[in-house]
mmCIF file with all atom_site columns, C-alpha atoms in Angstrom:
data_model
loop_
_atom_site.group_PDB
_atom_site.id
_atom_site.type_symbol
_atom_site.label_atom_id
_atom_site.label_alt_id
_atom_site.label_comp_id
_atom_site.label_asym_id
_atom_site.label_entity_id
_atom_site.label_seq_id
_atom_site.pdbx_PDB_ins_code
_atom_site.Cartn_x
_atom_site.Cartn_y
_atom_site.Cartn_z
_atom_site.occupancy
_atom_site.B_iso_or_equiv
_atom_site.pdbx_formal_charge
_atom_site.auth_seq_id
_atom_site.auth_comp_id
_atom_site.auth_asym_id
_atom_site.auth_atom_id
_atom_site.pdbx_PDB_model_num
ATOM 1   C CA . UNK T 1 1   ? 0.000  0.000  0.000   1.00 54.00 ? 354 UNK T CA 1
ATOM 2   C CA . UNK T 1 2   ? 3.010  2.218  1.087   1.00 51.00 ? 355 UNK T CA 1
ATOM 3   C CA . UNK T 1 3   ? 4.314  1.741  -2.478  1.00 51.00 ? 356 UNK T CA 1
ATOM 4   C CA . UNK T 1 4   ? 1.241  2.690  -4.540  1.00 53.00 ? 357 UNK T CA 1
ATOM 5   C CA . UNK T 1 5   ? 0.687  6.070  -2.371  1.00 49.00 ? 358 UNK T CA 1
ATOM 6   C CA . UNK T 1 6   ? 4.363  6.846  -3.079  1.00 58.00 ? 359 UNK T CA 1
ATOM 7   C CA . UNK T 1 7   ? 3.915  6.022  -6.762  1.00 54.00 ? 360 UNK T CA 1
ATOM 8   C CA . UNK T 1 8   ? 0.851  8.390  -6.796  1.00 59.00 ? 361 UNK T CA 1
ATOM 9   C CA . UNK T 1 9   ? 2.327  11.128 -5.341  1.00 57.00 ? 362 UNK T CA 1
ATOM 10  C CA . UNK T 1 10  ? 5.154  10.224 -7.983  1.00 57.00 ? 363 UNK T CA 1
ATOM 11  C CA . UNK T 1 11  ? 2.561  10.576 -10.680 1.00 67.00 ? 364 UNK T CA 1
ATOM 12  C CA . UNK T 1 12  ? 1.229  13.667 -9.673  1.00 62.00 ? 365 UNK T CA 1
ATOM 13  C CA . UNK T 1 13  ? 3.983  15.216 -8.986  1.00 59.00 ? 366 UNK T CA 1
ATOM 14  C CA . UNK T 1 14  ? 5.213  14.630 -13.005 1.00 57.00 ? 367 UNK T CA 1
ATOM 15  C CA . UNK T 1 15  ? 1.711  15.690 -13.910 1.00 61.00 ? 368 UNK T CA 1
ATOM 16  C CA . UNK T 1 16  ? 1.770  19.204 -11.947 1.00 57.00 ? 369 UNK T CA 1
ATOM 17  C CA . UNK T 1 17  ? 5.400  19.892 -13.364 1.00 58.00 ? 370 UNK T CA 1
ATOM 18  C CA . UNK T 1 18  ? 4.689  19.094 -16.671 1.00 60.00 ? 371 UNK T CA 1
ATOM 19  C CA . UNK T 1 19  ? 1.308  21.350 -16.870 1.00 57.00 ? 372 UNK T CA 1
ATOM 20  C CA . UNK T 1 20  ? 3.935  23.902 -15.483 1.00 61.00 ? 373 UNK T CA 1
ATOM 21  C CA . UNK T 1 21  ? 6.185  23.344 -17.894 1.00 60.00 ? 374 UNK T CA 1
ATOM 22  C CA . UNK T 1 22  ? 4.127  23.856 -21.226 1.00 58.00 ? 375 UNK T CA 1
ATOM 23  C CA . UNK T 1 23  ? 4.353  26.693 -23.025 1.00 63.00 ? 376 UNK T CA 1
ATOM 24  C CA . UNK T 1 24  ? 2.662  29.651 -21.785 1.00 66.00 ? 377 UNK T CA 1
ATOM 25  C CA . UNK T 1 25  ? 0.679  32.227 -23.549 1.00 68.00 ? 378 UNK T CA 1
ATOM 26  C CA . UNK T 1 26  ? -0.951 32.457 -27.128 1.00 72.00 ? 379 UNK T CA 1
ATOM 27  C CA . UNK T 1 27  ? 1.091  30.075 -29.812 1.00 73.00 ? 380 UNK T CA 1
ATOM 28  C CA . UNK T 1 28  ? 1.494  31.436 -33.002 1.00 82.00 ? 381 UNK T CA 1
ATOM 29  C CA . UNK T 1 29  ? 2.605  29.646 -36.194 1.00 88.00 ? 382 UNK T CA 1
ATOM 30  C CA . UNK T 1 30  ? 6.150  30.906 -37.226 1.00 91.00 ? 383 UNK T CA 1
ATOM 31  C CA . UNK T 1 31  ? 6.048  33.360 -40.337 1.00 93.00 ? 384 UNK T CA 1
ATOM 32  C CA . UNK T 1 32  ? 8.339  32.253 -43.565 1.00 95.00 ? 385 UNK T CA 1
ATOM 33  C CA . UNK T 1 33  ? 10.409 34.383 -44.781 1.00 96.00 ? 386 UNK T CA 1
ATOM 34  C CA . UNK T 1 34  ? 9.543  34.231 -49.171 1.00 97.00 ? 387 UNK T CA 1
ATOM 35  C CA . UNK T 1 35  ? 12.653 36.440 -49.574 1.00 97.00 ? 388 UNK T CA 1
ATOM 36  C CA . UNK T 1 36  ? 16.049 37.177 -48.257 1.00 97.00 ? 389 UNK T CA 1
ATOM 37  C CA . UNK T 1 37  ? 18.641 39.029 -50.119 1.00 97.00 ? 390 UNK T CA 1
ATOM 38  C CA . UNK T 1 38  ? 21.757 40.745 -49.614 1.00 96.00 ? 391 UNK T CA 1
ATOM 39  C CA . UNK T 1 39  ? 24.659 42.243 -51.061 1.00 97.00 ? 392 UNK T CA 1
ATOM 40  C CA . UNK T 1 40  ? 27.969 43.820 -49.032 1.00 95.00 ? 393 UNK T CA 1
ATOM 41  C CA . UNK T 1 41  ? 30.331 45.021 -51.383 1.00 93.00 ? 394 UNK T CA 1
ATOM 42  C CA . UNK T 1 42  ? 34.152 45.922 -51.017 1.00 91.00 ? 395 UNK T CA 1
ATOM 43  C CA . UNK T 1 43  ? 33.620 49.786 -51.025 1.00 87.00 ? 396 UNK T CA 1
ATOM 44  C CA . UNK T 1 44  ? 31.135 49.728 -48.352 1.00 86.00 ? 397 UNK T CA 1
ATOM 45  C CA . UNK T 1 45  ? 28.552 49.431 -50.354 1.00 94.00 ? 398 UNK T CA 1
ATOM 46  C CA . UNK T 1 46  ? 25.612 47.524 -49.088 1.00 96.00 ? 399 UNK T CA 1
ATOM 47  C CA . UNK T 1 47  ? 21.876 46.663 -49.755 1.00 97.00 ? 400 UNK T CA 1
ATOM 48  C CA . UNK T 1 48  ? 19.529 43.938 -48.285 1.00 97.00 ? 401 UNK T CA 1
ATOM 49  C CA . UNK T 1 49  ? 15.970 43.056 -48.898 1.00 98.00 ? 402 UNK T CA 1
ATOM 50  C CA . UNK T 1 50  ? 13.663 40.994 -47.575 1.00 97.00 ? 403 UNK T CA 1
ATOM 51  C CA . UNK T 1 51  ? 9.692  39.538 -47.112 1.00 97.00 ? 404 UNK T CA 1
ATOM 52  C CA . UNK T 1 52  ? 7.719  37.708 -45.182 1.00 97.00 ? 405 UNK T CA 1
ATOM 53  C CA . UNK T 1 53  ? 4.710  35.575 -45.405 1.00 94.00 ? 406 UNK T CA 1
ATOM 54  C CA . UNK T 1 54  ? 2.201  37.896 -43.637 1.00 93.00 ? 407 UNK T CA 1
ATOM 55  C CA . UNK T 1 55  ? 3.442  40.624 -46.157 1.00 94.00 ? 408 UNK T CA 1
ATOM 56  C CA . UNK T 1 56  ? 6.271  42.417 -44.637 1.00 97.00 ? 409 UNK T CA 1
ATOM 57  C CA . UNK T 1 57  ? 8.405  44.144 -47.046 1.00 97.00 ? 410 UNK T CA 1
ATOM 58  C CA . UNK T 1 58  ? 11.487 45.720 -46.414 1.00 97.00 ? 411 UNK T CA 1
ATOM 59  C CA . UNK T 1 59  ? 14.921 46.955 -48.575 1.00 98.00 ? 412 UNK T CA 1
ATOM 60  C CA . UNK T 1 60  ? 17.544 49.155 -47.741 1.00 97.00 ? 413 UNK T CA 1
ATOM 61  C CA . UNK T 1 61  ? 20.786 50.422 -49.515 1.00 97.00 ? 414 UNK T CA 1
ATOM 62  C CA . UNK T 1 62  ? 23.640 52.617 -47.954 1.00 96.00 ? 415 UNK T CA 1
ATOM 63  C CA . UNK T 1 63  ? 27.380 53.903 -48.662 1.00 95.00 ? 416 UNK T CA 1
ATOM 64  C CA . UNK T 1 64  ? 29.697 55.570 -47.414 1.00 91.00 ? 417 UNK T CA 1
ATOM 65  C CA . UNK T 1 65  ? 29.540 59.381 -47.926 1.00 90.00 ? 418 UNK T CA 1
ATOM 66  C CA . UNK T 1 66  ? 32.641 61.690 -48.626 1.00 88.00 ? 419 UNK T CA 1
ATOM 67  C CA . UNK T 1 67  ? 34.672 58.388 -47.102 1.00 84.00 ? 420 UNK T CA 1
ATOM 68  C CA . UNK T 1 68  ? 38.554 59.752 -45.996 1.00 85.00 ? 421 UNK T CA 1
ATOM 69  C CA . UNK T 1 69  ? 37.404 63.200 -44.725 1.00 89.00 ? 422 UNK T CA 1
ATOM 70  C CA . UNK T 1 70  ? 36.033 64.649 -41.529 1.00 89.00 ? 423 UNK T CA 1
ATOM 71  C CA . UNK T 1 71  ? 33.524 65.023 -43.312 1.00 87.00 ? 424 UNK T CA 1
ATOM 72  C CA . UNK T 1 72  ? 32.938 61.118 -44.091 1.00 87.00 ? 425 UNK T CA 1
ATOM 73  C CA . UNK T 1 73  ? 29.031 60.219 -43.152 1.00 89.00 ? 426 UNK T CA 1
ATOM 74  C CA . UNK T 1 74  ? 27.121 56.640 -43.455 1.00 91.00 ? 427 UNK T CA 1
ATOM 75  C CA . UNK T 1 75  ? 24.017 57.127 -45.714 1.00 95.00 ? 428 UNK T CA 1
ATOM 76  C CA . UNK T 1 76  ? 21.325 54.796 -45.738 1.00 96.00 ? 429 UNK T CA 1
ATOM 77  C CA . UNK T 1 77  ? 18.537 54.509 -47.548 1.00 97.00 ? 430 UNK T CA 1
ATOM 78  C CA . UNK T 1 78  ? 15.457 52.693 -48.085 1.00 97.00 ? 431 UNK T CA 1
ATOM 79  C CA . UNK T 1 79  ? 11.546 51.622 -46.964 1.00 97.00 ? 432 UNK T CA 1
ATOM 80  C CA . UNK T 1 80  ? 9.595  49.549 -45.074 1.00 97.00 ? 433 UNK T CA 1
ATOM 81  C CA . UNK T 1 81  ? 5.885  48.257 -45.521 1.00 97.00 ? 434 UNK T CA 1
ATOM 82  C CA . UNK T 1 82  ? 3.141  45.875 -43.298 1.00 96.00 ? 435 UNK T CA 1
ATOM 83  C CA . UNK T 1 83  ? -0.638 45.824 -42.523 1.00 94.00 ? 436 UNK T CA 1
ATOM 84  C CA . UNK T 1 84  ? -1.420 47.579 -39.147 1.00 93.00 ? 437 UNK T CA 1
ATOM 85  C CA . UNK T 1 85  ? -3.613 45.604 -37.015 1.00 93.00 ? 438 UNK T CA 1
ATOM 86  C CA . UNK T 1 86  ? -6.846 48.232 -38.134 1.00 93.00 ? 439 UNK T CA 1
ATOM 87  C CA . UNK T 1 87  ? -6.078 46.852 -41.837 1.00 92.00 ? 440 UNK T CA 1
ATOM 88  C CA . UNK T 1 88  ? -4.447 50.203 -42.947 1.00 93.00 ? 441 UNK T CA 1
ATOM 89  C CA . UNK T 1 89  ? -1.227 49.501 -45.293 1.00 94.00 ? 442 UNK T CA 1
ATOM 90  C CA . UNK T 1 90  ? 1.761  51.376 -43.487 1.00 95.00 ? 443 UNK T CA 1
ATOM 91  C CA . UNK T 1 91  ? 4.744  52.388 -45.899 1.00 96.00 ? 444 UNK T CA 1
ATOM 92  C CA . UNK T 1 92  ? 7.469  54.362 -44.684 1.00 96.00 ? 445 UNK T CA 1
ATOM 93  C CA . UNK T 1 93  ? 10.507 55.687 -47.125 1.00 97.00 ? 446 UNK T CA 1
ATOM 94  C CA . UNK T 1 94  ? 13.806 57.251 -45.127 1.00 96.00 ? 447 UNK T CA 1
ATOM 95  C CA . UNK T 1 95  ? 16.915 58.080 -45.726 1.00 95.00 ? 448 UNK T CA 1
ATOM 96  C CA . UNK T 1 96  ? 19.821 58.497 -42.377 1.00 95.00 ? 449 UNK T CA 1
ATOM 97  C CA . UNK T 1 97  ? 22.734 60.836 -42.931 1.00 92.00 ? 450 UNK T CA 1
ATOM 98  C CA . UNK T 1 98  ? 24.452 63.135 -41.168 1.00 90.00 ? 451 UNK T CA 1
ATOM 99  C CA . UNK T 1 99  ? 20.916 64.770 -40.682 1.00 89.00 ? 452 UNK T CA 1
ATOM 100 C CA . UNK T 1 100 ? 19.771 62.016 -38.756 1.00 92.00 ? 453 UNK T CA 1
ATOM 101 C CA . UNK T 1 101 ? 16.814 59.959 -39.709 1.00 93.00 ? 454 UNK T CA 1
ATOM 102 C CA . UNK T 1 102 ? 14.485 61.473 -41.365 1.00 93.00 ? 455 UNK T CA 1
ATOM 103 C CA . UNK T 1 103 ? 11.435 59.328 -42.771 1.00 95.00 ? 456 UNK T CA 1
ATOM 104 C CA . UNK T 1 104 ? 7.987  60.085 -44.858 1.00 93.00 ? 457 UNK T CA 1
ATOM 105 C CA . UNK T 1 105 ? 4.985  58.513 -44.743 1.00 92.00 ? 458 UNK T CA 1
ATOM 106 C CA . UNK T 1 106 ? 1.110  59.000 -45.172 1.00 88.00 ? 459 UNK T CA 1
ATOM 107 C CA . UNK T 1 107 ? 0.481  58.201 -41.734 1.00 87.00 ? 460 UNK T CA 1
ATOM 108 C CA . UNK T 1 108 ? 3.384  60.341 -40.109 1.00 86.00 ? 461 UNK T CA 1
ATOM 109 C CA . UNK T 1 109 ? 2.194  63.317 -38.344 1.00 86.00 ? 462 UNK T CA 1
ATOM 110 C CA . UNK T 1 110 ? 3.298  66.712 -40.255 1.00 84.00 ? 463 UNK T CA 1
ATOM 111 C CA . UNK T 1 111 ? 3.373  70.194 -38.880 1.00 84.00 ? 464 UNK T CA 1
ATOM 112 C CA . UNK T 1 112 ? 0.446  73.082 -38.969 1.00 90.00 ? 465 UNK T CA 1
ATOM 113 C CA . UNK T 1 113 ? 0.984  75.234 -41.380 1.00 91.00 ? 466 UNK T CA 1
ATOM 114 C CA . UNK T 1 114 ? 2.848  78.599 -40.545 1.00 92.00 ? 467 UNK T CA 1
ATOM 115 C CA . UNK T 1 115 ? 0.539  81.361 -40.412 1.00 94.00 ? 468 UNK T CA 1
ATOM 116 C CA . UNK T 1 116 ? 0.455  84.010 -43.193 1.00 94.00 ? 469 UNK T CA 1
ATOM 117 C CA . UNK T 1 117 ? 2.217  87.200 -40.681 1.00 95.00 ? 470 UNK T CA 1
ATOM 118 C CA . UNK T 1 118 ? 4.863  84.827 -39.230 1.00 95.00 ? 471 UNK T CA 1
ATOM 119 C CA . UNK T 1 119 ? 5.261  83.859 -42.549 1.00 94.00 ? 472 UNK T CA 1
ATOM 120 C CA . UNK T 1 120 ? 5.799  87.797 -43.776 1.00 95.00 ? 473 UNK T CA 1
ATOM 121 C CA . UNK T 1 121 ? 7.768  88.681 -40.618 1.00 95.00 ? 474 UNK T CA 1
ATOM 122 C CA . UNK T 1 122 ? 10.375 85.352 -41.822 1.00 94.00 ? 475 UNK T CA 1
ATOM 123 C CA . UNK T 1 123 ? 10.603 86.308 -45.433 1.00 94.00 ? 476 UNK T CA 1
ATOM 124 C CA . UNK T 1 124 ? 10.992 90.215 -44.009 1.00 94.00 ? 477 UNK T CA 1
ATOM 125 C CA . UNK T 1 125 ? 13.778 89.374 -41.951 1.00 93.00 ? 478 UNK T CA 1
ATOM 126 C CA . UNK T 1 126 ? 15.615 86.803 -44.465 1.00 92.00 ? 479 UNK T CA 1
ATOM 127 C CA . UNK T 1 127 ? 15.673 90.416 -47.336 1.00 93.00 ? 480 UNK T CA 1
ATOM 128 C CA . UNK T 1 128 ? 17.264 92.344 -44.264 1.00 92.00 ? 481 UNK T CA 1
ATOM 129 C CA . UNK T 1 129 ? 21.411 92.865 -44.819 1.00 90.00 ? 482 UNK T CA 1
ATOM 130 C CA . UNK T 1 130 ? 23.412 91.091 -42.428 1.00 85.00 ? 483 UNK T CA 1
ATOM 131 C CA . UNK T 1 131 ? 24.223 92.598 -39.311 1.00 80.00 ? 484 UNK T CA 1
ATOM 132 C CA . UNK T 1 132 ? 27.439 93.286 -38.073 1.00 79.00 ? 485 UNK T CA 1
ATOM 133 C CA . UNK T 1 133 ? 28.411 92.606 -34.555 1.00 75.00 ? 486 UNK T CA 1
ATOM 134 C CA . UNK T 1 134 ? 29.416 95.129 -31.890 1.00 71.00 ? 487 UNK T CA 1
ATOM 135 C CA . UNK T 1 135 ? 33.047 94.889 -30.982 1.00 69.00 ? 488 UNK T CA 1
ATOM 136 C CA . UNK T 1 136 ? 33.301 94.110 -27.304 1.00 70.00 ? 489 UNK T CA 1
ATOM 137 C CA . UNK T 1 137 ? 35.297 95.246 -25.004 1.00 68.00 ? 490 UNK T CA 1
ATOM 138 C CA . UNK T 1 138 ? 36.861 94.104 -21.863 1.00 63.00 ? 491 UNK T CA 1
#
């Protein structure tokens, strides 16, 4: 009798730690990849592309900008695309440079417009001459 309790226990024991051990959480179904490519060139020249099976799309290209200077700036290039989860077809183009990255898209938020007298008052001071700077003394 001693022996079946233990082996019970035993049994249970596996049962709880392997209900603890499953996965947790939602399982998804991995996504293929339908294409890969990619291309890194001596020069520095690069460009990769790829997309997936739930329609993922993205390609990028890049080189190295005034290379040997101080002056000498990465530049990359390229855009991205999916669905959003509303069903709205996100695209975004951008380019990073010295300027940072900088991308466009429909969906981006853009500025107000500047209104028409700060508009006049920043064309009116752009015709002005240039000033010249008091000399300062110590």
């Amino acid at each position: 009798m001693v022996v079946w309790v233990q082996s019970l226990v035993l049994i249970n024991a596996l049962l709880v730690l392997s209900v603890y051990s499953a996965p947790q959480g939602p399982v998804t179904e991995p996504i293929p990849i339908i294409r890969q490519e990619q291309e890194i060139n001596p020069d520095g020249t690069y460009s990769w592309s790829y997309e997936t099976g739930n329609g993922i799309q993205a390609e990028e290209q890049g080189f190295l900008k005034n290379a040997g200077t101080e002056q000498a700036a990465q530049v990359a290039q390229g855009e991205y695309s999916y669905t959003a989860p509303d069903g709205q077809l996100i695209r975004v183009q951008y380019i990073a440079d010295e300027n940072g990255f900088q991308p466009i898209g429909d969906h981006l938020p853009t500025p107000p417009p500047i209104p028409p007298a700060i508009q006049r008052a920043l064309e009116y001071l752009a015709s002005l001459p240039p000033r010249e700077e008091p000399s300062r003394r110590f």
